[in-house]
Short mmCIF file of C-alpha atoms in Angstrom, two decimals:
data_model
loop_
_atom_site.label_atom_id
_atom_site.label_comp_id
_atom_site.label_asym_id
_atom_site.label_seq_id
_atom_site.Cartn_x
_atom_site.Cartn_y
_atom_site.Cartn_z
CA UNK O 183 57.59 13.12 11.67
CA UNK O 184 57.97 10.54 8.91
CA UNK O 185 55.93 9.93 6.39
CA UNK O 186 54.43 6.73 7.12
CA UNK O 187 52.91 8.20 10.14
CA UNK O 188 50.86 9.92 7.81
CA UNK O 189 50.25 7.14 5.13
CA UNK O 190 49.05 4.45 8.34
CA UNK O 191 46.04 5.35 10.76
CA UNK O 192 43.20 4.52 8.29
CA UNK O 193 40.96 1.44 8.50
CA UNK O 194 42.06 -2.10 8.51
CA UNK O 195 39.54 -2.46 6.47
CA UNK O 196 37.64 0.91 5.25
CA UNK O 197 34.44 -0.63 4.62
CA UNK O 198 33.46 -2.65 7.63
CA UNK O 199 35.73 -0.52 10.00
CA UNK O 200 33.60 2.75 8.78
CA UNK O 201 30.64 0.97 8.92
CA UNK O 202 31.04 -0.31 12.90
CA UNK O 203 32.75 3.55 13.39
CA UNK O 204 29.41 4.95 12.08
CA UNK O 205 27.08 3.03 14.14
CA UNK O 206 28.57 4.33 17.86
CA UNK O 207 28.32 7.50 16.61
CA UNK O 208 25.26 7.24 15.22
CA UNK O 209 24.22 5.95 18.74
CA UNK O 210 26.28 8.46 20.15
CA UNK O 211 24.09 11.25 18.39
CA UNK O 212 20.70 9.41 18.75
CA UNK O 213 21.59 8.95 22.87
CA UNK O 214 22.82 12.27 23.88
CA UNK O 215 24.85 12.05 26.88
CA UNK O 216 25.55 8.31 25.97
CA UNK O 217 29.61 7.43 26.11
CA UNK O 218 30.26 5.23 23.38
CA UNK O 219 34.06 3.55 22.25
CA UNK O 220 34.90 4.24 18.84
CA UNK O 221 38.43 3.07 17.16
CA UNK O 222 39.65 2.13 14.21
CA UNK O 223 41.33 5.07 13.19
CA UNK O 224 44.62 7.02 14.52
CA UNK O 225 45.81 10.44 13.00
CA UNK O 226 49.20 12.24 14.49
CA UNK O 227 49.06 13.99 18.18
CA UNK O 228 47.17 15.29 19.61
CA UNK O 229 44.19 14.13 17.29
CA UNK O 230 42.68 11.45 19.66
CA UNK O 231 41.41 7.99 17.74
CA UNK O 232 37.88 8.28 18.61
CA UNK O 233 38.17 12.04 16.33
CA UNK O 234 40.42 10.42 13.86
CA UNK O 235 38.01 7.62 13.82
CA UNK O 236 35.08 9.95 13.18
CA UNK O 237 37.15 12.45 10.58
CA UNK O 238 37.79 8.71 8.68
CA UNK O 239 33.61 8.21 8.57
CA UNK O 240 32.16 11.15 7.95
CA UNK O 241 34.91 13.31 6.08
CA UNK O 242 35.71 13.26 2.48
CA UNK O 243 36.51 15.95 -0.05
CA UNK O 244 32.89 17.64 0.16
CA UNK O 245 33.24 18.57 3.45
CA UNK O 246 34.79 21.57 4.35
CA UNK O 247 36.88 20.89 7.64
CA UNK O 248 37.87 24.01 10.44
CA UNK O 249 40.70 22.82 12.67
CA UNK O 250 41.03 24.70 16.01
CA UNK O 251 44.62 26.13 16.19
CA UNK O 252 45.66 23.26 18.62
CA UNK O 253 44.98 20.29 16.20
CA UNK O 254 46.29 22.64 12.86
CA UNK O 255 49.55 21.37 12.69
CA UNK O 256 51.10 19.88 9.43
CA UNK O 257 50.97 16.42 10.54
CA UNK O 258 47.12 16.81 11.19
CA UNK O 259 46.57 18.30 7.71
CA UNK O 260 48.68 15.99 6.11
CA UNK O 261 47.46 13.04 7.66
CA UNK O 262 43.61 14.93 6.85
CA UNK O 263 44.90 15.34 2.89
CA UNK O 264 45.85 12.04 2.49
CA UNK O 265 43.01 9.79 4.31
CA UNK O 266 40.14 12.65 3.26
CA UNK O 267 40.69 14.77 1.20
CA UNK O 268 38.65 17.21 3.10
CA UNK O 269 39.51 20.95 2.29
CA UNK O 270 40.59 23.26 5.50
CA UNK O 271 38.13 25.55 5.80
CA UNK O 272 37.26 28.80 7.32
CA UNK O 273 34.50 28.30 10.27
CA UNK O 274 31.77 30.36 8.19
CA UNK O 275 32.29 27.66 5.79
CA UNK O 276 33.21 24.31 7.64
CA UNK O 277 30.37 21.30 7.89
CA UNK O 278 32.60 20.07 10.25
CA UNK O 279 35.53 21.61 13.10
CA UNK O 280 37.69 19.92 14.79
CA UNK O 281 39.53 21.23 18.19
CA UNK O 282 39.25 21.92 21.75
CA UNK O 283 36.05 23.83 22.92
CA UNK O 284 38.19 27.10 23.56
CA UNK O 285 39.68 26.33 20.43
CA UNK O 286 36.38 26.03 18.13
CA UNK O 287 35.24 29.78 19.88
CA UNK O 288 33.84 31.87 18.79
CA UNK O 289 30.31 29.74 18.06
CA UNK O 290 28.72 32.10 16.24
CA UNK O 291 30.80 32.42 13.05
CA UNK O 292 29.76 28.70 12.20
CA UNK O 293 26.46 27.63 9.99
CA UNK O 294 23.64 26.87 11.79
CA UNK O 295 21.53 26.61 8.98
CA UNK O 296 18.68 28.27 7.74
CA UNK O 297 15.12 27.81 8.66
CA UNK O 298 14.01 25.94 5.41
CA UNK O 299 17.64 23.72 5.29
CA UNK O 300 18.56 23.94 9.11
CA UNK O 301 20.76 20.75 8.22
CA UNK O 302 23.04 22.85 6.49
CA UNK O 303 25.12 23.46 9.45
CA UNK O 304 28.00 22.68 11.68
CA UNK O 305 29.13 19.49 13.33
CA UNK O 306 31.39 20.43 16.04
CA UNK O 307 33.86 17.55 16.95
CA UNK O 308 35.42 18.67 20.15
CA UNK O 309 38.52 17.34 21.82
CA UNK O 310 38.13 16.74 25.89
CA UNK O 311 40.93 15.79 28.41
CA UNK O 312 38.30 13.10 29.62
CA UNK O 313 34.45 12.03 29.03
CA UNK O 314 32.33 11.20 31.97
CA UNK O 315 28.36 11.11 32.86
CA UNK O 316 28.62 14.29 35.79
CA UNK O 317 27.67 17.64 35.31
CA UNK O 318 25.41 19.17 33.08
CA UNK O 319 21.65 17.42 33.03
CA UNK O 320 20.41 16.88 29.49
CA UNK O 321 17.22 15.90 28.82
CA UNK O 322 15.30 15.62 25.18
CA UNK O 323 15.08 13.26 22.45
CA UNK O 324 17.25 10.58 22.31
CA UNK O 325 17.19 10.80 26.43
CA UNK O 326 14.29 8.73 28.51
CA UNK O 327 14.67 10.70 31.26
CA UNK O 328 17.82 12.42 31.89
CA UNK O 329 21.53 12.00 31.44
CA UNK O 330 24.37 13.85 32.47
CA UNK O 331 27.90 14.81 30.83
CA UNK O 332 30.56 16.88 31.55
CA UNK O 333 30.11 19.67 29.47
CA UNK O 334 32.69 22.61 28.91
CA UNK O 335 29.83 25.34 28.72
CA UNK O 336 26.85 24.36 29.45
CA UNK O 337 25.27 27.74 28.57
CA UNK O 338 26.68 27.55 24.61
CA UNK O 339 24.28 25.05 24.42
CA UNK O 340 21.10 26.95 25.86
CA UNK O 341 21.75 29.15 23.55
CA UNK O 342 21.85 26.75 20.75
CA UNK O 343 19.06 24.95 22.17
CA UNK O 344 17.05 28.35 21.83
CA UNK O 345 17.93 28.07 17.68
CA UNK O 346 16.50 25.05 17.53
CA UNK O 347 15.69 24.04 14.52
CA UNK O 348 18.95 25.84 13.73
CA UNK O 349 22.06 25.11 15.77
CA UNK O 350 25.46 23.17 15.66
CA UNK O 351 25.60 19.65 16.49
CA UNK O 352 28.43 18.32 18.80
CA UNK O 353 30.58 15.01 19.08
CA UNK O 354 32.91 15.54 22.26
CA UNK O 355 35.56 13.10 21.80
CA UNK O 356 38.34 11.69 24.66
CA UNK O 357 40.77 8.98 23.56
CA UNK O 358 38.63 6.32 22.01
CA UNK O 359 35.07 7.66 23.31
CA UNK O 360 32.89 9.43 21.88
CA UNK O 361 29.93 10.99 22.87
CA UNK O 362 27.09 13.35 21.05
CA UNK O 363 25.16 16.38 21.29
CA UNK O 364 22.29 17.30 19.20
CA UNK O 365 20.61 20.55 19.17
CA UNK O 366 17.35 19.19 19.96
CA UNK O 367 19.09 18.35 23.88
CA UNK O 368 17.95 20.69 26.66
CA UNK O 369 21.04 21.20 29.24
CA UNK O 370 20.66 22.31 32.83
CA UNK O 371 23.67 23.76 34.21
CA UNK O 372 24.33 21.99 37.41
CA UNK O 373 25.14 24.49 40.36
CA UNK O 374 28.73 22.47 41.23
CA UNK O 375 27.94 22.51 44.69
CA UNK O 376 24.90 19.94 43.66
CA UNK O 377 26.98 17.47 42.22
CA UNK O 378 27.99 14.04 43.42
CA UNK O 379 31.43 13.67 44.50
CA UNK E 230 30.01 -11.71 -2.11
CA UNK E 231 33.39 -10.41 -2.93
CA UNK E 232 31.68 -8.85 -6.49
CA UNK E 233 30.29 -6.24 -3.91
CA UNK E 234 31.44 -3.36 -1.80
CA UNK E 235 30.05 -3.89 1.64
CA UNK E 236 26.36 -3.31 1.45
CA UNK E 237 26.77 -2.48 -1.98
CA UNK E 238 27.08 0.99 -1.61
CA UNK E 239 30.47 2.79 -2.38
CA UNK E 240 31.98 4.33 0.40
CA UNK E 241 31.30 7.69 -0.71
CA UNK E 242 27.50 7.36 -0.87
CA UNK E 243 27.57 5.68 2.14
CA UNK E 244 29.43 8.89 4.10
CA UNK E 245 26.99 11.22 2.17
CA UNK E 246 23.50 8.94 3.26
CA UNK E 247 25.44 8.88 6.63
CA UNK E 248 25.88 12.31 7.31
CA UNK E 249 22.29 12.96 6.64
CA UNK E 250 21.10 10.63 8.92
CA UNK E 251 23.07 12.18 11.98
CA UNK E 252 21.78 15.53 10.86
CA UNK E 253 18.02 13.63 10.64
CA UNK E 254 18.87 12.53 14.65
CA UNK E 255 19.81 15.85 15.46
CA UNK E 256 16.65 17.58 13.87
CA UNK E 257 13.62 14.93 14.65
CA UNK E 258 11.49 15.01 11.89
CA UNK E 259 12.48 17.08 9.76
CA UNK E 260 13.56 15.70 6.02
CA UNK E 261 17.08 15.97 5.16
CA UNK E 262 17.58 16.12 1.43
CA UNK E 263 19.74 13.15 0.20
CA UNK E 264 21.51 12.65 -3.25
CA UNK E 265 19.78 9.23 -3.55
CA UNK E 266 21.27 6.57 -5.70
CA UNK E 267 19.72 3.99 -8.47
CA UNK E 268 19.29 0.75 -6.44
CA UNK E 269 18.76 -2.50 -8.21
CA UNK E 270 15.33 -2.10 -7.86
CA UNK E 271 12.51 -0.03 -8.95
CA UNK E 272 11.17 3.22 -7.15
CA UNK E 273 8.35 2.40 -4.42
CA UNK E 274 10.41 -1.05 -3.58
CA UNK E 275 12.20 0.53 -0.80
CA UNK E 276 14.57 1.73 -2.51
CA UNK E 277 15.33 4.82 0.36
CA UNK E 278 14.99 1.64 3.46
CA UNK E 279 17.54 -0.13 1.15
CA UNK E 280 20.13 3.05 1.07
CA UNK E 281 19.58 3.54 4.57
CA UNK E 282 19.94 -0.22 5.64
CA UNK E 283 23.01 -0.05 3.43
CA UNK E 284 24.54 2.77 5.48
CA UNK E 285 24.19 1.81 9.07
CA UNK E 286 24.93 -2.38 8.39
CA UNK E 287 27.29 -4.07 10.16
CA UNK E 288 29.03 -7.28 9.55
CA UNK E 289 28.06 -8.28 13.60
CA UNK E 290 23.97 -7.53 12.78
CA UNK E 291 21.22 -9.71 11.88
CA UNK E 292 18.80 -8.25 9.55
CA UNK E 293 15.00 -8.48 9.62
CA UNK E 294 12.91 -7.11 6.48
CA UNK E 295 9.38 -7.05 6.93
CA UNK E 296 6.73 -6.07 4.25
CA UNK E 297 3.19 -4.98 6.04
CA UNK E 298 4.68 -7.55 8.95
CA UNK E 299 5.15 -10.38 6.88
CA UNK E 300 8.57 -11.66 6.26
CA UNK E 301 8.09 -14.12 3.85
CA UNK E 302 5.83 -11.40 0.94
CA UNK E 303 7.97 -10.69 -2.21
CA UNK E 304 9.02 -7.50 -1.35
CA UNK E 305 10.66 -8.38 2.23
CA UNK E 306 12.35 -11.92 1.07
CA UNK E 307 14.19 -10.07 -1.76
CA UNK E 308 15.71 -7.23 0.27
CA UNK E 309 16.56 -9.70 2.72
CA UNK E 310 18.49 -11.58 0.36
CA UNK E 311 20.00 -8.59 -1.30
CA UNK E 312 21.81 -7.95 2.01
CA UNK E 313 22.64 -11.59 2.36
CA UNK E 314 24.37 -11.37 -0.78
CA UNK E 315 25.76 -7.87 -0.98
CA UNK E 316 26.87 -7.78 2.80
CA UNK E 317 27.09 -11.04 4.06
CA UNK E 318 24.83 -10.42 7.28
CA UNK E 319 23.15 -12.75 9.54
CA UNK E 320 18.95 -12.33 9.02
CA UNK E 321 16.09 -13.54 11.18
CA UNK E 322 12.73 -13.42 11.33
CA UNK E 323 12.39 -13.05 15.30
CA UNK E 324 11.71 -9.41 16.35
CA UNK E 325 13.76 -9.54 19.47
CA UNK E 326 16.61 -11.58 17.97
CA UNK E 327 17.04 -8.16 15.09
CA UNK E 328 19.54 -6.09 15.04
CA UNK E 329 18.34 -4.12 12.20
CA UNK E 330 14.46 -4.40 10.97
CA UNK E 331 13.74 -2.40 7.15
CA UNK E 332 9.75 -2.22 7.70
CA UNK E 333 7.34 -1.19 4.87
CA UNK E 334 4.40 -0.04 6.30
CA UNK E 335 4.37 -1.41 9.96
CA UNK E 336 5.67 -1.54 13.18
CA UNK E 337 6.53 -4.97 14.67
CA UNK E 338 4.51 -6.07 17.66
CA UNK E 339 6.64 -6.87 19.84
CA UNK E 340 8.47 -3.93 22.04
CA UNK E 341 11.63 -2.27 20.43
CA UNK E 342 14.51 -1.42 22.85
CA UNK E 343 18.23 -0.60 23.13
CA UNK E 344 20.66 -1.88 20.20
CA UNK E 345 17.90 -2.03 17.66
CA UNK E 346 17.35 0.58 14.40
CA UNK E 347 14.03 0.31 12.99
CA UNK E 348 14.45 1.50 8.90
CA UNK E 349 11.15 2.31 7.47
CA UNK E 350 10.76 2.29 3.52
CA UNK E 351 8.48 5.67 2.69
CA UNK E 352 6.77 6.33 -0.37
CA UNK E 353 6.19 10.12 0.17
CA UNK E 354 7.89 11.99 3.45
CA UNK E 355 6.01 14.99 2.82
CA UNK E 356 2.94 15.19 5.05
CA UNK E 357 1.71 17.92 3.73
CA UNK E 358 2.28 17.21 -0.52
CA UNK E 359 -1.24 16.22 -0.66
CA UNK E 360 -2.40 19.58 0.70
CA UNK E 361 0.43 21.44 -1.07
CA UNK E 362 1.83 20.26 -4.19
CA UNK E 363 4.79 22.93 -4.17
CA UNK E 364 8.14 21.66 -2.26
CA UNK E 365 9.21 25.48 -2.30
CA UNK E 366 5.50 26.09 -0.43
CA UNK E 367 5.87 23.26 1.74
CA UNK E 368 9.82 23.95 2.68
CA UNK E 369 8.47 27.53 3.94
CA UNK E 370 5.22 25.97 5.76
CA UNK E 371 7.88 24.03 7.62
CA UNK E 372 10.16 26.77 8.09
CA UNK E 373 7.34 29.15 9.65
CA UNK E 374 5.67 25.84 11.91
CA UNK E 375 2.55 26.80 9.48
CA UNK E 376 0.50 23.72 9.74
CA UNK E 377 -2.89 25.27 9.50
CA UNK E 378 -4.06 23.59 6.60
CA UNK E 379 -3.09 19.93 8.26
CA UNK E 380 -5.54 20.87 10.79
CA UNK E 381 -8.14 22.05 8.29
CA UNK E 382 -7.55 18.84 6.47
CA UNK E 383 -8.14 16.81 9.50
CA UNK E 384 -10.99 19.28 10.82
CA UNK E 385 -12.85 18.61 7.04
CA UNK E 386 -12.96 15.01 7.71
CA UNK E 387 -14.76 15.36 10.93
CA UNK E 388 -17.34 17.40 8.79
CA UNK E 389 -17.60 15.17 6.35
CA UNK E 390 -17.39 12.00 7.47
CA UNK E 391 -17.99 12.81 11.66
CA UNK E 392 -14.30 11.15 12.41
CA UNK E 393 -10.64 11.96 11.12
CA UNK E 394 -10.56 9.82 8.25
CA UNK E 395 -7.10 9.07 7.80
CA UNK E 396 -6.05 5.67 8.45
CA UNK E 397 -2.98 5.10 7.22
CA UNK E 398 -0.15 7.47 7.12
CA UNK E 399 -1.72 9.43 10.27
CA UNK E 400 0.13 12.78 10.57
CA UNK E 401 2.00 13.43 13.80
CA UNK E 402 4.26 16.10 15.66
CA UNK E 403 7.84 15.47 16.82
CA UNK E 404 8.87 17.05 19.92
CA UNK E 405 6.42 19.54 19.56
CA UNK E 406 8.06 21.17 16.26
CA UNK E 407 7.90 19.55 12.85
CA UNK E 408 4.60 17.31 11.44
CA UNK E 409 5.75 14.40 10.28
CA UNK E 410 4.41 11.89 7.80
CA UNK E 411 5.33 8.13 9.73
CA UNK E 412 5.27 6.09 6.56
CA UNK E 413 2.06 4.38 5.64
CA UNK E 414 1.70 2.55 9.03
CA UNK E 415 -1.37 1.64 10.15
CA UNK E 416 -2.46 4.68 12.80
CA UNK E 417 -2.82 1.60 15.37
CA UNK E 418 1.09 1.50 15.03
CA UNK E 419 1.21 5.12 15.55
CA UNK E 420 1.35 4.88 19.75
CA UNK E 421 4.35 2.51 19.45
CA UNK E 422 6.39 5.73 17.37
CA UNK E 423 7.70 6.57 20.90
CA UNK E 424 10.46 3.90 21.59
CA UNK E 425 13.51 3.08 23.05
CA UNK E 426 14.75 1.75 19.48
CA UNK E 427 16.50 4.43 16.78
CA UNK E 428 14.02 5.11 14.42
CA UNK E 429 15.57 6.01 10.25
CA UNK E 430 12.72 6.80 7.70
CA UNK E 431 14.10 6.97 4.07
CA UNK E 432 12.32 7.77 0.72
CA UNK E 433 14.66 6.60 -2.53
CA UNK E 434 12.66 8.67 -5.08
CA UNK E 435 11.74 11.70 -3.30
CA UNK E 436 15.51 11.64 -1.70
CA UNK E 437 14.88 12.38 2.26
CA UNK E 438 15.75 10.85 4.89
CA UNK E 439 14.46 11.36 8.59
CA UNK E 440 14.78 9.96 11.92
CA UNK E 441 13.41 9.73 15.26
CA UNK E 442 15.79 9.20 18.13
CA UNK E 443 15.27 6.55 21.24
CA UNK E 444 12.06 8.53 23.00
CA UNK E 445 11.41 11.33 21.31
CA UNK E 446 7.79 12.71 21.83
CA UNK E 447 5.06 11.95 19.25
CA UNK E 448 1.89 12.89 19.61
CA UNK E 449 -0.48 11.79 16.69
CA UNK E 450 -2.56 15.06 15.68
CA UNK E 451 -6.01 15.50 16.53
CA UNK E 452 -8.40 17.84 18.55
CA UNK E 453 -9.18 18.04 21.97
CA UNK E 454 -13.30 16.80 21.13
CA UNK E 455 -11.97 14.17 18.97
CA UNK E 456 -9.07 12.76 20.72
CA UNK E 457 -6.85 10.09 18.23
CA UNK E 458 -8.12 6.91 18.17
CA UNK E 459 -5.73 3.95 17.13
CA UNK E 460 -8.39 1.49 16.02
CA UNK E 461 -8.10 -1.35 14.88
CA UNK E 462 -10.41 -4.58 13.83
CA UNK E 463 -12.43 -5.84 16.34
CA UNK E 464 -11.78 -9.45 16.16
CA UNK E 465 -9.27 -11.62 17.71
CA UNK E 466 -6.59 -13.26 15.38
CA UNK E 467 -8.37 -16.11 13.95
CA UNK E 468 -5.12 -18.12 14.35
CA UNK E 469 -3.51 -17.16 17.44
CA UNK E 470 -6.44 -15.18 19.31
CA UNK E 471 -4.59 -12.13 19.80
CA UNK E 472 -7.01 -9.50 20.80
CA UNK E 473 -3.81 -6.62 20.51
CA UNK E 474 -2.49 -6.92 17.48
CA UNK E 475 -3.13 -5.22 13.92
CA UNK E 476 -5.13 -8.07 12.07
CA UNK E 477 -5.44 -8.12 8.20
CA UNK E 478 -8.62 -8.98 6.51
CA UNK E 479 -8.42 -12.02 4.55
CA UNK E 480 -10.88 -13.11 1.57
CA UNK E 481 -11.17 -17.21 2.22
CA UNK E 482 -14.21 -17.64 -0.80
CA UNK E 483 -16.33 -15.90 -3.10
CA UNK E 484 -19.19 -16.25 -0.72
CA UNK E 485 -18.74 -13.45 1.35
CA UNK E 486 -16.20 -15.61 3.79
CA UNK E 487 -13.32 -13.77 5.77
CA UNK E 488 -11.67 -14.33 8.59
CA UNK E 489 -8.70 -11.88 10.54
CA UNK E 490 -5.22 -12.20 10.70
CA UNK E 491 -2.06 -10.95 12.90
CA UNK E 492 -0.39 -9.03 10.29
CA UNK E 493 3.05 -9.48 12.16
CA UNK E 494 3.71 -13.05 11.17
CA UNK E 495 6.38 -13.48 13.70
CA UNK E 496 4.20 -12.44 16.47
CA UNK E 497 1.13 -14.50 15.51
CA UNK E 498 3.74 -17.50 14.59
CA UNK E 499 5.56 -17.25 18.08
CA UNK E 500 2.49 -16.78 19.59
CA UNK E 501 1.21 -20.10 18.08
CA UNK E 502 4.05 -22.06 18.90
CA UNK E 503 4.15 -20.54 22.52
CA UNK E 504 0.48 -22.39 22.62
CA UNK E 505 1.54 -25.54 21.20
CA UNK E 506 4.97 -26.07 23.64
#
């Protein structure tokens, strides 16, 4: 791996480019279920640019980071040092971790906050093979009526539901698309029978 | 232009404000605490709207700033041009045409939708500080869902006065959890809290910053033999005959002479227009 792999992969232009990264996520969080792109940024395999993009917004040296053994590579941490700063963290201490789903287990070590500061917890950004609307049925704010996405475990997030105020907050990111998961959204596991083909 | 960062803000800030406001989405209404920052402006101009505004802006949106639904009052025409000058963005005074609107104290007229962040400027985001001076007291009240005393606040008006008094800043619940304080809208505007629009409430000196997402329930608080009521005057616009918007008073002489008003200038204005084509 050379080292300009890890110097390049920021923004063109960190300002703007954070500013139009921010606003699909932020629609990606207010919308659950909601695929948006996001680009901008690209880190070394097999951090996809829609995480890389997000690490670039919402990371910086206050923010302790977990990564999920398959994205805790040198490269990853290099590239992480150099664009963020952000220290690698245990998961009892991370505001943000960063891996696959069975990666980021077990849930309950992370923050979930407490009941006067219940934003004092996690934001899980999880790497998927693919994002698409099928599966799970959310419904709750940010959702008019209901949504679908294909969730890894839908039941994780009944149980975090049942938290709620507390809970972990989820990005699930595939290539360059992103796509969010608050604590506030109610998920219905959907028998797999029941779903379209 | 170039004397700026982006939207003024340096990019730290910006990540910091930013964070909170996904962790605001992801916890409707409750108040995230913010570091806030001195703006070029005083305290109880907007400074929190302003932070906000400064955090989500994108060189593609076009920025409306509305003061108690004018756009042309002092306080709206020099945010407006703060963000022309520190960011560069388009602005517009047309509801629909907004990609961003920074409100104080109303809600436009015209239905919010899809692609469209409504930032409201708030004074104090503590519903209950009135009732409760401590934050540690009202922190815990939160924490526990304990909002007796809103109700006995609301239930003392109704004894005193034979209706909730509160007209302005009318407490509601968010998805059935936290009481939030909406800003000092007029409770007329407080039916229109449910939207399809992303809703970001931020308040400079008291540093908090919450949101409502596209939807979310809000039900304005009251009791079941004195439902809310989102009254408003009962005249039409005097200049554009709107019987359905929020109308301000206005003195014309010292002889007792008044007439009503559209507070939303762009609505009453299109509406005129619309009339005159």
């Amino acid at each position: 791996m050379s080292q300009t792999h890890i110097l390049s992969g920021g923004f063109d232009s960190p300002a703007t480019g954070s500013a139009q990264a921010f606003r699909a996520a932020m629609e990606a969080m207010a919308r659950p279920g909601t695929i948006e792109t996001l680009s901008g940024g690209t880190g070394p395999a097999p951090l996809s640019d829609a995480a890389a993009t997000l690490l670039l917004t919402l990371c910086d040296t206050t923010t302790p980071l977990f990564l999920g053994a398959s994205h805790d590579t040198d490269d990853i941490r290099a590239w992480l040092a150099f664009h963020t700063g952000a220290p690698i963290a245990r998961r009892e201490d991370a505001q943000f971790a960063l891996g696959t789903w069975s990666d980021l287990a077990p849930l309950g070590a992370y923050a979930t906050g407490t009941p006067e500061y219940p934003d004092r917890s996690v934001t899980l950004i999880v790497e998927m093979p693919e994002l698409s609307n099928t599966g799970a049925v959310l419904r709750g704010p940010g959702i008019e009526e209901t949504t679908r996405l294909n969730l890894p475990d839908p039941q994780a997030h009944q149980a975090n539901r049942a938290l709620f105020p507390l809970g972990f907050d989820c990005f699930f990111t595939a290539g360059n698309r992103v796509a969010g998961l608050p604590r506030s959204t109610d998920v219905t596991a959907q028998p797999v029978a029941a779903e379209e083909v | 232009m170039t004397e700026y960062n982006f939207a003024y803000l340096d990019e730290d800030t910006k990540r910091m404000i930013r964070r909170a406001i996904l962790k605001g989405l992801a916890i409707p209404g409750y108040q995230v605490p913010f570091a806030s920052r001195e703006m070029p402006m005083p305290y109880g101009w907007g400074t929190g709207g302003v932070q906000v505004t400064a955090s989500i802006l994108t060189p593609m949106d076009r920025l409306k700033v509305i003061d108690q639904g004018a756009d042309d009052t002092t306080n709206a025409v020099s945010i407006r041009r703060f963000f022309q000058r520190t960011a560069d963005v388009a602005t517009t005074e047309h509801t629909a045409e907004a990609s961003v609107i920074q409100t104080r104290h109303r809600i436009p007229e015209e239905r919010l939708g899809a692609g469209q962040v409504l930032v409201y400027q708030v004074p104090i985001p503590e519903p209950l500080r009135f009732l409760e001076p401590s934050e540690v007291e009202t922190r815990r009240m939160h924490a526990l869902e304990d909002y007796g005393l809103m109700h006995v606040k609301l239930y003392e008006d109704i004894a005193q006065h034979g209706q909730i008094a509160t007209a302005y800043a009318y407490p509601v619940k968010v998805s059935g959890r936290y009481v939030m304080d909406p800003s000092p809208i007029p409770k007329f505007d407080n039916p229109k809290l449910k939207m399809g629009a992303i809703q970001l409430f931020g308040a400079g000196r008291e540093q908090r910053i919450y949101a409502l997402p596209p939807f979310t329930q809000v039900v304005s608080l009251d009791f079941e033999d004195h439902p809310f009521d989102p009254s408003k005057a009962d005249h039409p616009c005097a200049l554009c005959g709107a019987e359905d918007s929020y109308l301000d008073e206005i003195i014309t002489d010292d002889r007792g002479g008044r007439m009503f008003v559209c507070s939303d200038t762009d609505y009453c204005t299109t509406r005129r227009e619309g009339d005159t084509a």
